[in-house]
Amino acid sequence: MISITKDIKLHLKTLCLFTMFSVMGCKPDKNLSNELKKAENSLNVVPTTKQFNDYWYSGKAELKSYELKQSRYGEIHKGEVILVFVTEAFSLSKQAKLDNPQDAGSDNVTVMKLNNIRKFTTGIYDYAILTSTFTPIDSQKHPYTLKSNTSMQEWCGHVFSQLNLKGKKYEFQQFSYFETEGDMEKDIPVALLEEELMTRMRLNQGQLPLGKMDLIFSTLYSRFTHKELEVSKAKISKTETDTALNYKIEYLMHDRKVAIEVQKAFPYKILSWTEDDGDGLITEAILKKSINEPYWNQKGAADKDKRRELELMH
């Protein structure tokens, strides 16, 4: 074991987890690479504490509601966001939830799933957007997010896009009502996804890598600005308060800035975030309520009380 302080351990732990995402954009320093190799041999980056296990393997999902102020068409529109965080058994080969995980053997990969549900109204018509992201718990065996997809419904039409990890690339598919956006398929070099920043925070004690790196910007930004999804250079910085960690993600080649506030203590809940796409208006989501429930078993009329507990608008 190498002898290092608690703070350095945490820093090295973050570097170990995310080094693979940044090597495509810059050549690693030889001395830093040696230190990372030593750290990888001595530090366990897989969250296996009793506190983590008791919370995330309790048979419940974490449900969170947020008040949304969405920038769209030059105005701010009221809405809401629901974040559903839950661990589940996932097929490595099929990249789908396993029906019989006990029989899947090595094909069974435990992931943290994030369903990000965003709803808002613009004038007479509304938007309903759902992004699902599947990030493996064991980042040593599976360092990349396996899958992320987004569906967007609004009164003009429907768009669906999906990223599937295949080796050192993501296979990207998109199906759209709009002519210029295709149906299309292409490969994107593997990089950190903007969609997985929140799952990484939950798995890594609120930490993200800092500095310049490659990011694949969000599919929501891609659709709203009609920019083709791609790897882009970005810079991540961090400030702290007594209770929260505040991250700022700035894209260097695109007019997009994202700020995420995460709880400083376990379970590292997402407290708020903002999105600035350069239109002079800021999209903002602020936490209203958080509960833990097995929502998949709560389908009866009496279970609607849970919606009131979450302070949902509809």
PDB file of C-alpha atoms in Angstrom, residues 3-194:
ATOM      1  CA  SER A   3       0.969   5.992   2.102  1.00  0.00           C
ATOM      2  CA  ILE A   4      -1.238   8.944   1.208  1.00  0.00           C
ATOM      3  CA  THR A   5      -3.556  11.294   3.047  1.00  0.00           C
ATOM      4  CA  LYS A   6      -7.343  11.008   2.924  1.00  0.00           C
ATOM      5  CA  ASP A   7      -7.667  13.997   0.575  1.00  0.00           C
ATOM      6  CA  ILE A   8      -5.051  12.652  -1.825  1.00  0.00           C
ATOM      7  CA  LYS A   9      -6.738   9.243  -1.760  1.00  0.00           C
ATOM      8  CA  LEU A  10     -10.008  10.836  -2.824  1.00  0.00           C
ATOM      9  CA  HIS A  11      -8.267  12.797  -5.575  1.00  0.00           C
ATOM     10  CA  LEU A  12      -6.481   9.724  -6.883  1.00  0.00           C
ATOM     11  CA  LYS A  13      -9.686   7.736  -6.669  1.00  0.00           C
ATOM     12  CA  THR A  14     -11.403  10.260  -8.917  1.00  0.00           C
ATOM     13  CA  LEU A  15      -8.491  10.233 -11.344  1.00  0.00           C
ATOM     14  CA  CYS A  16      -8.483   6.439 -11.510  1.00  0.00           C
ATOM     15  CA  LEU A  17     -12.168   6.378 -12.354  1.00  0.00           C
ATOM     16  CA  PHE A  18     -12.045   8.971 -15.093  1.00  0.00           C
ATOM     17  CA  THR A  19      -8.590   8.812 -16.662  1.00  0.00           C
ATOM     18  CA  MET A  20      -9.896   6.615 -19.481  1.00  0.00           C
ATOM     19  CA  PHE A  21     -12.375   9.312 -20.527  1.00  0.00           C
ATOM     20  CA  SER A  22      -9.723  11.985 -21.018  1.00  0.00           C
ATOM     21  CA  VAL A  23      -6.861  10.141 -22.672  1.00  0.00           C
ATOM     22  CA  MET A  24      -8.423  10.605 -26.106  1.00  0.00           C
ATOM     23  CA  GLY A  25      -8.102  14.380 -25.853  1.00  0.00           C
ATOM     24  CA  CYS A  26      -4.596  14.725 -24.380  1.00  0.00           C
ATOM     25  CA  LYS A  27      -1.377  12.767 -23.907  1.00  0.00           C
ATOM     26  CA  PRO A  28      -1.010  11.652 -20.254  1.00  0.00           C
ATOM     27  CA  ASP A  29       2.005  12.776 -18.278  1.00  0.00           C
ATOM     28  CA  LYS A  30       4.407   9.846 -17.670  1.00  0.00           C
ATOM     29  CA  ASN A  31       4.853  10.584 -13.966  1.00  0.00           C
ATOM     30  CA  LEU A  32       1.100  10.989 -13.492  1.00  0.00           C
ATOM     31  CA  SER A  33       0.513   7.683 -15.301  1.00  0.00           C
ATOM     32  CA  ASN A  34       2.916   5.937 -12.914  1.00  0.00           C
ATOM     33  CA  GLU A  35       1.120   7.391  -9.904  1.00  0.00           C
ATOM     34  CA  LEU A  36      -2.246   6.344 -11.300  1.00  0.00           C
ATOM     35  CA  LYS A  37      -0.984   2.818 -11.849  1.00  0.00           C
ATOM     36  CA  LYS A  38       0.145   2.631  -8.231  1.00  0.00           C
ATOM     37  CA  ALA A  39      -3.165   4.070  -7.061  1.00  0.00           C
ATOM     38  CA  GLU A  40      -5.171   1.591  -9.118  1.00  0.00           C
ATOM     39  CA  ASN A  41      -3.321  -1.253  -7.380  1.00  0.00           C
ATOM     40  CA  SER A  42      -3.975   0.098  -3.894  1.00  0.00           C
ATOM     41  CA  LEU A  43      -7.341   1.888  -3.958  1.00  0.00           C
ATOM     42  CA  ASN A  44     -10.752   0.305  -4.411  1.00  0.00           C
ATOM     43  CA  VAL A  45     -12.922   2.564  -6.592  1.00  0.00           C
ATOM     44  CA  VAL A  46     -15.961   0.282  -6.405  1.00  0.00           C
ATOM     45  CA  PRO A  47     -18.506   1.603  -3.839  1.00  0.00           C
ATOM     46  CA  THR A  48     -18.998  -1.358  -1.455  1.00  0.00           C
ATOM     47  CA  THR A  49     -19.496   0.254   1.949  1.00  0.00           C
ATOM     48  CA  LYS A  50     -22.340  -0.900   4.188  1.00  0.00           C
ATOM     49  CA  GLN A  51     -23.826   2.598   3.955  1.00  0.00           C
ATOM     50  CA  PHE A  52     -23.858   2.427   0.152  1.00  0.00           C
ATOM     51  CA  ASN A  53     -25.262  -1.116   0.096  1.00  0.00           C
ATOM     52  CA  ASP A  54     -27.977  -0.398   2.672  1.00  0.00           C
ATOM     53  CA  TYR A  55     -29.165   2.606   0.678  1.00  0.00           C
ATOM     54  CA  TRP A  56     -28.879   1.429  -2.921  1.00  0.00           C
ATOM     55  CA  TYR A  57     -29.784  -2.261  -2.494  1.00  0.00           C
ATOM     56  CA  SER A  58     -32.785  -1.724  -0.237  1.00  0.00           C
ATOM     57  CA  GLY A  59     -35.352  -2.699  -2.886  1.00  0.00           C
ATOM     58  CA  LYS A  60     -36.382   0.937  -3.367  1.00  0.00           C
ATOM     59  CA  ALA A  61     -35.654   3.706  -5.851  1.00  0.00           C
ATOM     60  CA  GLU A  62     -34.772   7.268  -4.962  1.00  0.00           C
ATOM     61  CA  LEU A  63     -37.440   9.597  -6.388  1.00  0.00           C
ATOM     62  CA  LYS A  64     -36.776  13.322  -6.570  1.00  0.00           C
ATOM     63  CA  SER A  65     -38.927  16.197  -7.843  1.00  0.00           C
ATOM     64  CA  TYR A  66     -37.581  19.552  -9.038  1.00  0.00           C
ATOM     65  CA  GLU A  67     -39.161  22.872  -9.872  1.00  0.00           C
ATOM     66  CA  LEU A  68     -38.166  23.654 -13.467  1.00  0.00           C
ATOM     67  CA  LYS A  69     -37.744  26.974 -15.221  1.00  0.00           C
ATOM     68  CA  GLN A  70     -37.027  26.008 -18.839  1.00  0.00           C
ATOM     69  CA  SER A  71     -35.540  28.336 -21.436  1.00  0.00           C
ATOM     70  CA  ARG A  72     -37.208  27.754 -24.814  1.00  0.00           C
ATOM     71  CA  TYR A  73     -38.181  30.021 -27.723  1.00  0.00           C
ATOM     72  CA  GLY A  74     -36.762  33.102 -26.004  1.00  0.00           C
ATOM     73  CA  GLU A  75     -38.862  32.756 -22.848  1.00  0.00           C
ATOM     74  CA  ILE A  76     -38.812  30.944 -19.510  1.00  0.00           C
ATOM     75  CA  HIS A  77     -41.493  28.246 -19.156  1.00  0.00           C
ATOM     76  CA  LYS A  78     -42.531  26.591 -15.885  1.00  0.00           C
ATOM     77  CA  GLY A  79     -42.357  22.841 -15.551  1.00  0.00           C
ATOM     78  CA  GLU A  80     -40.963  20.034 -13.444  1.00  0.00           C
ATOM     79  CA  VAL A  81     -38.274  17.362 -13.481  1.00  0.00           C
ATOM     80  CA  ILE A  82     -38.359  13.948 -11.847  1.00  0.00           C
ATOM     81  CA  LEU A  83     -35.095  12.079 -11.268  1.00  0.00           C
ATOM     82  CA  VAL A  84     -35.377   8.349 -10.604  1.00  0.00           C
ATOM     83  CA  PHE A  85     -32.163   6.743  -9.348  1.00  0.00           C
ATOM     84  CA  VAL A  86     -32.154   2.970  -8.860  1.00  0.00           C
ATOM     85  CA  THR A  87     -29.764   0.023  -9.114  1.00  0.00           C
ATOM     86  CA  GLU A  88     -30.729  -2.931 -11.283  1.00  0.00           C
ATOM     87  CA  ALA A  89     -29.386  -6.030 -13.027  1.00  0.00           C
ATOM     88  CA  PHE A  90     -28.428  -5.269 -16.629  1.00  0.00           C
ATOM     89  CA  SER A  91     -27.433  -7.474 -19.563  1.00  0.00           C
ATOM     90  CA  LEU A  92     -23.949  -6.638 -20.821  1.00  0.00           C
ATOM     91  CA  SER A  93     -24.601  -8.240 -24.211  1.00  0.00           C
ATOM     92  CA  LYS A  94     -28.196  -7.130 -24.838  1.00  0.00           C
ATOM     93  CA  GLN A  95     -27.913  -3.847 -22.917  1.00  0.00           C
ATOM     94  CA  ALA A  96     -31.343  -4.279 -21.407  1.00  0.00           C
ATOM     95  CA  LYS A  97     -32.720  -5.028 -17.958  1.00  0.00           C
ATOM     96  CA  LEU A  98     -32.364  -8.723 -17.154  1.00  0.00           C
ATOM     97  CA  ASP A  99     -35.520 -10.770 -16.623  1.00  0.00           C
ATOM     98  CA  ASN A 100     -33.643 -13.570 -14.811  1.00  0.00           C
ATOM     99  CA  PRO A 101     -30.405 -12.116 -13.426  1.00  0.00           C
ATOM    100  CA  GLN A 102     -29.714 -15.228 -11.338  1.00  0.00           C
ATOM    101  CA  ASP A 103     -29.238 -17.193 -14.572  1.00  0.00           C
ATOM    102  CA  ALA A 104     -27.196 -14.593 -16.480  1.00  0.00           C
ATOM    103  CA  GLY A 105     -23.738 -15.339 -15.068  1.00  0.00           C
ATOM    104  CA  SER A 106     -21.059 -12.909 -16.279  1.00  0.00           C
ATOM    105  CA  ASP A 107     -23.615 -11.199 -18.524  1.00  0.00           C
ATOM    106  CA  ASN A 108     -25.188  -9.722 -15.370  1.00  0.00           C
ATOM    107  CA  VAL A 109     -23.798  -6.229 -14.697  1.00  0.00           C
ATOM    108  CA  THR A 110     -25.237  -4.139 -11.866  1.00  0.00           C
ATOM    109  CA  VAL A 111     -25.881  -0.588 -13.021  1.00  0.00           C
ATOM    110  CA  MET A 112     -27.125   2.628 -11.544  1.00  0.00           C
ATOM    111  CA  LYS A 113     -30.005   3.728 -13.730  1.00  0.00           C
ATOM    112  CA  LEU A 114     -31.071   7.346 -13.931  1.00  0.00           C
ATOM    113  CA  ASN A 115     -34.410   8.201 -15.504  1.00  0.00           C
ATOM    114  CA  ASN A 116     -34.510  11.956 -16.060  1.00  0.00           C
ATOM    115  CA  ILE A 117     -38.097  13.026 -16.825  1.00  0.00           C
ATOM    116  CA  ARG A 118     -38.618  16.643 -17.874  1.00  0.00           C
ATOM    117  CA  LYS A 119     -42.012  18.210 -18.614  1.00  0.00           C
ATOM    118  CA  PHE A 120     -42.896  21.793 -19.500  1.00  0.00           C
ATOM    119  CA  THR A 121     -45.400  23.717 -21.594  1.00  0.00           C
ATOM    120  CA  THR A 122     -44.693  26.268 -24.326  1.00  0.00           C
ATOM    121  CA  GLY A 123     -47.810  28.248 -25.197  1.00  0.00           C
ATOM    122  CA  ILE A 124     -50.591  25.864 -26.180  1.00  0.00           C
ATOM    123  CA  TYR A 125     -48.436  22.740 -26.437  1.00  0.00           C
ATOM    124  CA  ASP A 126     -46.189  20.809 -24.102  1.00  0.00           C
ATOM    125  CA  TYR A 127     -42.930  18.860 -24.066  1.00  0.00           C
ATOM    126  CA  ALA A 128     -42.313  15.463 -22.451  1.00  0.00           C
ATOM    127  CA  ILE A 129     -38.671  14.336 -22.390  1.00  0.00           C
ATOM    128  CA  LEU A 130     -37.220  11.172 -20.870  1.00  0.00           C
ATOM    129  CA  THR A 131     -33.531  10.268 -20.751  1.00  0.00           C
ATOM    130  CA  SER A 132     -32.410   6.891 -19.347  1.00  0.00           C
ATOM    131  CA  THR A 133     -28.733   6.317 -18.516  1.00  0.00           C
ATOM    132  CA  PHE A 134     -27.153   3.048 -17.362  1.00  0.00           C
ATOM    133  CA  THR A 135     -23.789   3.318 -15.579  1.00  0.00           C
ATOM    134  CA  PRO A 136     -22.063   0.207 -14.149  1.00  0.00           C
ATOM    135  CA  ILE A 137     -21.420   0.178 -10.404  1.00  0.00           C
ATOM    136  CA  ASP A 138     -18.077  -1.622 -10.883  1.00  0.00           C
ATOM    137  CA  SER A 139     -16.039   0.930 -12.825  1.00  0.00           C
ATOM    138  CA  GLN A 140     -12.904  -1.218 -12.634  1.00  0.00           C
ATOM    139  CA  LYS A 141     -14.437  -3.946 -14.804  1.00  0.00           C
ATOM    140  CA  HIS A 142     -16.741  -1.645 -16.774  1.00  0.00           C
ATOM    141  CA  PRO A 143     -15.349   1.914 -16.909  1.00  0.00           C
ATOM    142  CA  TYR A 144     -17.846   3.300 -19.435  1.00  0.00           C
ATOM    143  CA  THR A 145     -21.580   3.930 -19.284  1.00  0.00           C
ATOM    144  CA  LEU A 146     -23.201   1.120 -21.273  1.00  0.00           C
ATOM    145  CA  LYS A 147     -26.237   2.869 -22.684  1.00  0.00           C
ATOM    146  CA  SER A 148     -28.132   6.145 -22.763  1.00  0.00           C
ATOM    147  CA  ASN A 149     -31.254   7.034 -24.700  1.00  0.00           C
ATOM    148  CA  THR A 150     -33.595   9.998 -24.991  1.00  0.00           C
ATOM    149  CA  SER A 151     -37.157  10.323 -26.239  1.00  0.00           C
ATOM    150  CA  MET A 152     -38.740  13.709 -26.836  1.00  0.00           C
ATOM    151  CA  GLN A 153     -42.425  14.223 -27.548  1.00  0.00           C
ATOM    152  CA  GLU A 154     -44.003  17.535 -28.430  1.00  0.00           C
ATOM    153  CA  TRP A 155     -46.926  18.505 -30.618  1.00  0.00           C
ATOM    154  CA  CYS A 156     -44.842  18.838 -33.785  1.00  0.00           C
ATOM    155  CA  GLY A 157     -43.495  15.297 -33.544  1.00  0.00           C
ATOM    156  CA  HIS A 158     -41.324  12.706 -31.835  1.00  0.00           C
ATOM    157  CA  VAL A 159     -37.539  12.164 -31.704  1.00  0.00           C
ATOM    158  CA  PHE A 160     -35.723   9.140 -30.261  1.00  0.00           C
ATOM    159  CA  SER A 161     -31.958   8.716 -29.957  1.00  0.00           C
ATOM    160  CA  GLN A 162     -29.760   6.046 -28.369  1.00  0.00           C
ATOM    161  CA  LEU A 163     -26.084   5.447 -27.564  1.00  0.00           C
ATOM    162  CA  ASN A 164     -24.893   1.843 -27.082  1.00  0.00           C
ATOM    163  CA  LEU A 165     -21.351   1.051 -26.000  1.00  0.00           C
ATOM    164  CA  LYS A 166     -19.566  -1.261 -28.442  1.00  0.00           C
ATOM    165  CA  GLY A 167     -15.887  -1.660 -27.570  1.00  0.00           C
ATOM    166  CA  LYS A 168     -14.182   1.745 -27.781  1.00  0.00           C
ATOM    167  CA  LYS A 169     -17.065   3.535 -29.473  1.00  0.00           C
ATOM    168  CA  TYR A 170     -20.721   4.356 -29.037  1.00  0.00           C
ATOM    169  CA  GLU A 171     -23.105   3.222 -31.726  1.00  0.00           C
ATOM    170  CA  PHE A 172     -25.516   6.114 -32.129  1.00  0.00           C
ATOM    171  CA  GLN A 173     -28.980   5.856 -33.654  1.00  0.00           C
ATOM    172  CA  GLN A 174     -31.550   8.590 -34.120  1.00  0.00           C
ATOM    173  CA  PHE A 175     -35.104   8.514 -35.419  1.00  0.00           C
ATOM    174  CA  SER A 176     -36.853  11.814 -35.986  1.00  0.00           C
ATOM    175  CA  TYR A 177     -40.035  13.310 -37.335  1.00  0.00           C
ATOM    176  CA  PHE A 178     -37.940  16.170 -38.743  1.00  0.00           C
ATOM    177  CA  GLU A 179     -36.379  15.720 -42.184  1.00  0.00           C
ATOM    178  CA  THR A 180     -33.001  17.320 -41.512  1.00  0.00           C
ATOM    179  CA  GLU A 181     -32.435  15.211 -38.377  1.00  0.00           C
ATOM    180  CA  GLY A 182     -32.825  11.905 -40.093  1.00  0.00           C
ATOM    181  CA  ASP A 183     -33.174   8.672 -39.415  1.00  0.00           C
ATOM    182  CA  MET A 184     -29.447   8.203 -38.943  1.00  0.00           C
ATOM    183  CA  GLU A 185     -26.759   5.918 -37.577  1.00  0.00           C
ATOM    184  CA  LYS A 186     -23.099   6.669 -36.865  1.00  0.00           C
ATOM    185  CA  ASP A 187     -20.236   5.812 -34.493  1.00  0.00           C
ATOM    186  CA  ILE A 188     -18.995   8.249 -31.847  1.00  0.00           C
ATOM    187  CA  PRO A 189     -15.626   7.721 -30.083  1.00  0.00           C
ATOM    188  CA  VAL A 190     -16.097   6.726 -26.469  1.00  0.00           C
ATOM    189  CA  ALA A 191     -15.961   9.627 -24.005  1.00  0.00           C
ATOM    190  CA  LEU A 192     -17.642  10.772 -20.825  1.00  0.00           C
ATOM    191  CA  LEU A 193     -21.336  11.505 -21.423  1.00  0.00           C
ATOM    192  CA  GLU A 194     -22.932  14.652 -20.061  1.00  0.00           C
TER     193      GLU A 194
END
